[in-house]
Coordinates of C-alpha atoms in Angstrom, one line a residue:
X4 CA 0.0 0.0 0.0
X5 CA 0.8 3.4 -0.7
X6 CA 1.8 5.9 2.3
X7 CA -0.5 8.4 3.1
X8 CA 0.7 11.6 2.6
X9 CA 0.8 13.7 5.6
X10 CA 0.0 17.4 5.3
X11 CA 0.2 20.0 2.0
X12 CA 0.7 18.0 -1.1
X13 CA 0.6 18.5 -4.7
X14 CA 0.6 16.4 -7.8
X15 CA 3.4 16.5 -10.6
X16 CA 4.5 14.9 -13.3
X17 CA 7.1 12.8 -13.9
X18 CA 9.4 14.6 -17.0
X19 CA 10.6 11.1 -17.7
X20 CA 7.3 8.8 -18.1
X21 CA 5.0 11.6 -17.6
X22 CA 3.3 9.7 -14.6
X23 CA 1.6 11.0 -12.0
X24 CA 3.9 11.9 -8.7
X25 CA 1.9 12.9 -5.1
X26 CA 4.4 14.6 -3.4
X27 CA 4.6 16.5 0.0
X28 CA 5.8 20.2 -0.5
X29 CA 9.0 20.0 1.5
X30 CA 10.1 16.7 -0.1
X31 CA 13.6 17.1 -1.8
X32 CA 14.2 13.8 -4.0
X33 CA 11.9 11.1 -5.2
X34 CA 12.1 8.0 -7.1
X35 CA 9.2 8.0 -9.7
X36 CA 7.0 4.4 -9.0
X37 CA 6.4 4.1 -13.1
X38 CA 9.5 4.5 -14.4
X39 CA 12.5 4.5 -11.7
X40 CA 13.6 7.5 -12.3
X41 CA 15.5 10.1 -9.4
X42 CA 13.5 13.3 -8.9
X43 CA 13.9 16.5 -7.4
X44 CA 11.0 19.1 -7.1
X45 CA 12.5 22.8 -8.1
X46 CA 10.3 25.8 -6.1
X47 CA 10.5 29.2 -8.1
X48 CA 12.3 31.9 -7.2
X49 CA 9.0 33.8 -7.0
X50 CA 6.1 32.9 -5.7
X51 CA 4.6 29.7 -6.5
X52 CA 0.8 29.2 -7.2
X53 CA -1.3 26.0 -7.3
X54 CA -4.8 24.9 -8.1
X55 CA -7.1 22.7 -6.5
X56 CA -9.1 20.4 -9.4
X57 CA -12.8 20.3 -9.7
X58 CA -13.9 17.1 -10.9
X59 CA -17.9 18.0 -10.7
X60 CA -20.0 17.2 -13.5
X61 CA -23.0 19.4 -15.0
X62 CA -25.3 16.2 -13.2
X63 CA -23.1 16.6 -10.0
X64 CA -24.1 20.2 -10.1
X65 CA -28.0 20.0 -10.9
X66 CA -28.5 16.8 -8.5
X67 CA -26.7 19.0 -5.3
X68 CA -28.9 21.5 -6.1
X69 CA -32.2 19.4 -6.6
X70 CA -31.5 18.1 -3.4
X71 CA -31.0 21.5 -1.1
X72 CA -34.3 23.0 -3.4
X73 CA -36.5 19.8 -2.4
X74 CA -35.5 19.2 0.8
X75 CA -36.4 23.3 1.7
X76 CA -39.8 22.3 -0.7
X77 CA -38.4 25.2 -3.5
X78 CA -39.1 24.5 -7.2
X79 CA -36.2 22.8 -8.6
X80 CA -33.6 23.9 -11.0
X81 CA -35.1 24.6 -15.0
X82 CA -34.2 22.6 -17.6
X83 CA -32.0 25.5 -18.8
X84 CA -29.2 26.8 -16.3
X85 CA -26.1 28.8 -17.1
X86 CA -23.7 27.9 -15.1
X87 CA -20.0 29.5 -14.4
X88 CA -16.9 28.2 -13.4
X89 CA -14.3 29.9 -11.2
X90 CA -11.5 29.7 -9.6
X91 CA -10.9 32.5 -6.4
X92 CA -7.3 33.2 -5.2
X93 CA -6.7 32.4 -1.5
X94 CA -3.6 33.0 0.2
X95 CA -1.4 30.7 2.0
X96 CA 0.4 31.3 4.5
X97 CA 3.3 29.5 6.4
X98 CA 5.4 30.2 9.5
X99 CA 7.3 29.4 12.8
X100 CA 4.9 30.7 15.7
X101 CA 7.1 31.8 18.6
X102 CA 5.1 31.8 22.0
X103 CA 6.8 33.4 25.3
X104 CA 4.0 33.2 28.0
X105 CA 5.3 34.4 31.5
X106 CA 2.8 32.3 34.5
X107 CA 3.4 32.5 38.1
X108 CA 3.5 28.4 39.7
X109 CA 1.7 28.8 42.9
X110 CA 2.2 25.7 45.6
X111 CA 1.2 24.9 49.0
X112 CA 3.2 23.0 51.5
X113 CA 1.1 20.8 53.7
X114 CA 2.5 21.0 57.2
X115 CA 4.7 18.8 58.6
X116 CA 3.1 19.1 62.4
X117 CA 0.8 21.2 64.5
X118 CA 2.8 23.9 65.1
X119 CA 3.8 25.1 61.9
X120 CA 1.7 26.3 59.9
X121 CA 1.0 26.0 55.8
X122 CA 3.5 27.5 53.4
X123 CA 2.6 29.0 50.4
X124 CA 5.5 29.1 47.3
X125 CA 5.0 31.1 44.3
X126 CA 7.8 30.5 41.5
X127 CA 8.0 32.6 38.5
X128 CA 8.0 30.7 35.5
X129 CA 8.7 31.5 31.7
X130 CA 7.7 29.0 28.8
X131 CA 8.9 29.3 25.4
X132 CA 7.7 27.3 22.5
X133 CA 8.0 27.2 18.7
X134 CA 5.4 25.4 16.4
X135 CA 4.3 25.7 12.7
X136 CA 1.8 28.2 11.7
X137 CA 0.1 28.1 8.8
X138 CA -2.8 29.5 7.0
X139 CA -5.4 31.0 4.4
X140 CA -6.3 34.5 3.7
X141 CA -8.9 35.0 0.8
X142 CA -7.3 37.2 -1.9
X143 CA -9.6 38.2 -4.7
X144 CA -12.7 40.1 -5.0
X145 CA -15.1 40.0 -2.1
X146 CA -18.0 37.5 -3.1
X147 CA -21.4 36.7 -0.9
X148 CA -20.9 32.9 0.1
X149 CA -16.8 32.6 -0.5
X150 CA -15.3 32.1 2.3
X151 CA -12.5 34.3 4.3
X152 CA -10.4 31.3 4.5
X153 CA -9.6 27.9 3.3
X154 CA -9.5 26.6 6.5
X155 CA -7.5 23.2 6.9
X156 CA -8.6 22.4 3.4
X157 CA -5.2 22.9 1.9
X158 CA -3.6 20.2 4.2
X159 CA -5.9 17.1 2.5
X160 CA -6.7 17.9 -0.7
X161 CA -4.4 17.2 -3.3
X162 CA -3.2 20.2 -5.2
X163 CA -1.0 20.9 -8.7
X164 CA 0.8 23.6 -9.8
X165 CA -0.3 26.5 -11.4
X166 CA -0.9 26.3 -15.4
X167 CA -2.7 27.4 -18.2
X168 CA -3.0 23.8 -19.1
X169 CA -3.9 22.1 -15.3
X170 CA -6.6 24.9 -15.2
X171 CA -9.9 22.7 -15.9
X172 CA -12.1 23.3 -19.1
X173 CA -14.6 26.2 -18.6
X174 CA -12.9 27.8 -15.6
X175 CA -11.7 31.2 -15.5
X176 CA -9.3 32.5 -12.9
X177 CA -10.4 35.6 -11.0
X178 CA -7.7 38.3 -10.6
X179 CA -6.0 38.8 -7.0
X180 CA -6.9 42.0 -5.6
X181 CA -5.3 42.2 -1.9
X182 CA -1.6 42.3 -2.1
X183 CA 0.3 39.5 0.1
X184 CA 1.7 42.8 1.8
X185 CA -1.2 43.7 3.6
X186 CA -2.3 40.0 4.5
X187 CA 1.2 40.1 6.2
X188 CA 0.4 43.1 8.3
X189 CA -3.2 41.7 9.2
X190 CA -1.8 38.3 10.2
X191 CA 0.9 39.9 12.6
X192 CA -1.7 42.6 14.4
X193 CA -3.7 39.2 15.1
X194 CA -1.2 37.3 16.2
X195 CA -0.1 39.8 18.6
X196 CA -3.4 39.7 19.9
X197 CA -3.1 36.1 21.6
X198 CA -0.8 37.6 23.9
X199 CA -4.0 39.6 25.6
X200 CA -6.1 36.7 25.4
X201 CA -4.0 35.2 28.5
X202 CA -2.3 38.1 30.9
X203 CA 1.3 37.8 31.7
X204 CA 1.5 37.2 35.3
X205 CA 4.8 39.5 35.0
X206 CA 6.7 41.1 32.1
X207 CA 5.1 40.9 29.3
X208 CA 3.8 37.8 26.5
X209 CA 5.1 37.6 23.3
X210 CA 3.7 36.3 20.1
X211 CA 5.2 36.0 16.7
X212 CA 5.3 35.0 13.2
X213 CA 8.8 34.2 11.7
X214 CA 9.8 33.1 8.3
X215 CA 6.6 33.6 7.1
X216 CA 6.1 31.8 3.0
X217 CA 3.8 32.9 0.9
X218 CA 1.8 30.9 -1.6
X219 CA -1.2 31.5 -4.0
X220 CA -3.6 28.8 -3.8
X221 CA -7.0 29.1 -6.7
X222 CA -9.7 27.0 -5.1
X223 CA -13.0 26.1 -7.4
X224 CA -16.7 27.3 -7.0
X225 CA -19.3 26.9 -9.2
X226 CA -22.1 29.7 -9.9
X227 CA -25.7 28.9 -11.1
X228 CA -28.0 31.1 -12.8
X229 CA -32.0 30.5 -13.2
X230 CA -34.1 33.0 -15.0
X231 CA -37.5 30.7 -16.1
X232 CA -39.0 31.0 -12.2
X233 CA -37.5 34.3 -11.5
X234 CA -34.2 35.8 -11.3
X235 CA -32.3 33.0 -8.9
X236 CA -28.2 32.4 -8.5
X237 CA -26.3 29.7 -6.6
X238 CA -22.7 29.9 -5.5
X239 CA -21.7 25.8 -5.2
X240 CA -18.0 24.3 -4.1
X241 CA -16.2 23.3 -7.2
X242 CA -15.1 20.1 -5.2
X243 CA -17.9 18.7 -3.1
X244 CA -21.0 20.8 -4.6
X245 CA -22.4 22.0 -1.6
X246 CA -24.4 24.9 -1.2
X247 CA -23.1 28.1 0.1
X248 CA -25.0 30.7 -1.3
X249 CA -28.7 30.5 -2.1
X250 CA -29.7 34.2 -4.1
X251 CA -33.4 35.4 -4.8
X252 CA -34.9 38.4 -5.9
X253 CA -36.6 39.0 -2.4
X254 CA -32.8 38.4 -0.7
X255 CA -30.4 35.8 0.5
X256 CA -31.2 32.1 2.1
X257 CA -29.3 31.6 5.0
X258 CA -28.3 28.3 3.9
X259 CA -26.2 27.4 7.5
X260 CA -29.4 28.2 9.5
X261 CA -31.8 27.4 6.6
X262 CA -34.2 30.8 7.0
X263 CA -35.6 32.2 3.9
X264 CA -35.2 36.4 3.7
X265 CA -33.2 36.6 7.1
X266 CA -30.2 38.3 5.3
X267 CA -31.1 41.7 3.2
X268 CA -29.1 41.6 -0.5
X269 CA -28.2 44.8 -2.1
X270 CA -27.9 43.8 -5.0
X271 CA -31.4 42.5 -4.8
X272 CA -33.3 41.8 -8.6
X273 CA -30.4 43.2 -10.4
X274 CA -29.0 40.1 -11.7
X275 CA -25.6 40.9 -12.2
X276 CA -23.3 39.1 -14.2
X277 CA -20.2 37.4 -13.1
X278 CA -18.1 40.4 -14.9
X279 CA -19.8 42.8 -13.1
X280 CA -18.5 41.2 -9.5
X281 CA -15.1 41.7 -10.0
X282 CA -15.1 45.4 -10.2
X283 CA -14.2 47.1 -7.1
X284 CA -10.5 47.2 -7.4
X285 CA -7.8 47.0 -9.9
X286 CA -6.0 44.0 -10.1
X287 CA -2.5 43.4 -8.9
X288 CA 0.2 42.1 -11.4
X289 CA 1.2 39.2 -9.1
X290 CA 4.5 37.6 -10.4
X291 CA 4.5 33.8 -9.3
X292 CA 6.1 31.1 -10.8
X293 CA 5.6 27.6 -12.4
X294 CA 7.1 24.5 -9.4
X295 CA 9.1 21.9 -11.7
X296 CA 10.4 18.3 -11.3
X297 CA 13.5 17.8 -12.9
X298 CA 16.1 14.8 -12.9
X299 CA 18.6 14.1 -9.8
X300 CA 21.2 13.6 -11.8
X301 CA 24.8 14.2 -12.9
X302 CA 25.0 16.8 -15.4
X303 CA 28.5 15.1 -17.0
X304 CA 27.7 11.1 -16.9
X305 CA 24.0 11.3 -16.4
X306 CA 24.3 8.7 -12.7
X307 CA 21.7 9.5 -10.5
X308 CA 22.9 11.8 -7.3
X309 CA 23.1 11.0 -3.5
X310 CA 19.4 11.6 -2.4
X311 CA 20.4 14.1 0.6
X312 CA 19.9 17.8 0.1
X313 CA 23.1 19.6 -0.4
X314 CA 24.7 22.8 -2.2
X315 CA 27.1 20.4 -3.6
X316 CA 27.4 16.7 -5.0
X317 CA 30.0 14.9 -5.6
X318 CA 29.4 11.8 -8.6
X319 CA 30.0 8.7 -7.1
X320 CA 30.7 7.6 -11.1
X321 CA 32.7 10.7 -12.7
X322 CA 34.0 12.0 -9.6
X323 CA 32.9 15.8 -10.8
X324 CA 31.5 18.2 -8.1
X325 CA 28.4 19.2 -9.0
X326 CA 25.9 22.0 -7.7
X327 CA 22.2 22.2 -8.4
X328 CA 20.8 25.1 -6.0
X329 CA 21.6 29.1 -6.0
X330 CA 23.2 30.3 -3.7
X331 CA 20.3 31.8 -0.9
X332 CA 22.6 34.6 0.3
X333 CA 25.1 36.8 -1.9
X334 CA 28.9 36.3 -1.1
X335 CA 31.1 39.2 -0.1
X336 CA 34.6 37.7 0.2
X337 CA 36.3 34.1 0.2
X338 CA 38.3 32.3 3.2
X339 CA 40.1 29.4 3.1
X340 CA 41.7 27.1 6.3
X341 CA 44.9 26.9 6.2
X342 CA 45.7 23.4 6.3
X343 CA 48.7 21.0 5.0
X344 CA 47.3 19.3 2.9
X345 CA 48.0 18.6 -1.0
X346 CA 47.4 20.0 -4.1
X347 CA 45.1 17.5 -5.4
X348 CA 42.9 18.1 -2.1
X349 CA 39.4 19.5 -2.2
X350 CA 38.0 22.4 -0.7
X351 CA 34.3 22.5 0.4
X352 CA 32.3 25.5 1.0
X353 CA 30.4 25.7 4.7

């Protein structure tokens, strides 16, 4: 059996075969099950993007929404629906949360006889604690029934990278209007927050984000359209079809507490088009690039490299030193140990 992956993962293809690889995001080198071959995933140097497929079926569609209308005793959907495909930016968001929480220990000493009595000790006591931090912040236009967040959605459901030709037939991608700037400054005002929620008993909590990675991740919805019975729009998930948004003339269904009219809609009988929903802001010129899989292997004799990650690689075939990564940091000056040794030695970077 397969292992389960663990976590965000996304779905590649092999450049060799062209088979299907699930792979977890941090992974470094793979050996493709089709073919054999050694693989290493390449991140961009911007930022990357990935998609979440939508697998639903026009029948899918009408039979989700035959179910809500019935079940709620509304006329079901017409024979002729237009329906529009979507994909809305989200993004994600990934960190090291640093937690300093300053408590007081309080304990009581039981007495050892009658005559003395019971001793309190207080003890001051700091904790410290580092765990990942990670999530979703939506990104594109703001839309009744999409929600603010993604939620743990992008840890179990399969993702690919972002493409003209992984985006599914009949979806459009909506621009991103909220640069990853100000989702940065939002996310670190809240997460200074949790310090209040629990007082420092003296000095002072501390919360924060570090290292924070950003990512751009399109998730699929599915709007409906009516027009025979009156004016009438549904906003579906692209992945499991259900219901989040139930529009009429008269106003909005609350589909989580299932009340007809309870929320007012502005935009009440106008029936706007999809076009017309993106306007409210310009849209940003987001630069993110394409993730890649390419060959672990030497670039002189073609033998597969060691499978640990490295800045350098030494062929256990040619003997060549080999590098495949840039360098993350730019390099000032050169120094070298002073050693003995001989001239056919070889000097290592650290």
């Amino acid at each position: 059996m397969s292992k389960k992956k663990a976590g965000f993962y996304i779905s590649v293809g092999c450049p060799g075969c062209g088979g299907e690889q699930t792979i977890e995001e941090n992974f470094f080198v793979t050996t493709c099950p089709h073919c054999g071959s050694v693989l290493r995933l390449v991140m961009p140097d911007t930022l990357p993007a990935y998609l979440m497929p939508s697998s639903l079926a026009k029948r899918d569609i009408r039979f989700s929404l035959d179910r809500f209308l019935k079940k709620e005793s509304l006329p079901l959907t017409d024979s002729d629906i237009a329906i529009k495909r979507l994909y809305y930016p989200f993004w994600k968001v990934d960190g090291l949360l640093l937690k300093v929480r300053n408590r007081v220990d309080t304990r009581q000493v039981m007495a050892q006889t009658e005559y003395t009595s019971e001793v309190v000790i207080e003890r001051e006591r700091t904790e410290v604690g580092v765990t990942p931090y990670s999530t979703s912040v939506a990104a594109g236009t703001e839309m009744l029934g999409v929600p603010s967040s993604l939620g743990i959605r992008t840890d179990h459901i399969k993702l690919v990278p972002y493409s003209n030709a992984n985006i599914d037939s009949g979806f459009d991608a909506l621009p991103v209007l909220r640069p990853w700037t100000d989702v940065q400054q939002s996310i670190s005002k809240r997460i200074d927050t949790l310090r209040l929620i629990d007082p420092a008993a003296f000095g002072s909590n501390l919360t924060r984000l570090f290292h924070p990675v950003f990512s751009l991740v399109y998730s699929p919805y599915v709007v409906v359209e009516s027009y025979e019975q009156g004016y009438r729009r549904f906003l579906l998930d692209g992945i499991t079809a259900r219901l989040l948004e139930y529009r009429t003339p008269d106003g909005i269904f609350d589909v989580a507490s299932h009340t007809d009219g309870s929320l007012p809609d502005p935009y009440a009988g106008e029936g706007r088009e999809l076009e017309a929903e993106a306007e409210g802001g310009d849209a940003l010129e987001i630069e993110f690039g394409a993730i890649e899989v390419e060959f672990h292997r030497c670039t002189t004799c073609g033998v597969d490299l060691s499978d640990e990650k490295s800045y350098l690689y030494v062929c256990r075939n040619c003997h060549e030193i080999k590098t495949i990564e840039k360098t993350a940091f730019p390099i000032s000056s050169l120094k070298v140990a002073k050693s003995d040794g001989q001239q056919t030695d070889r000097l290592f970077p650290f």
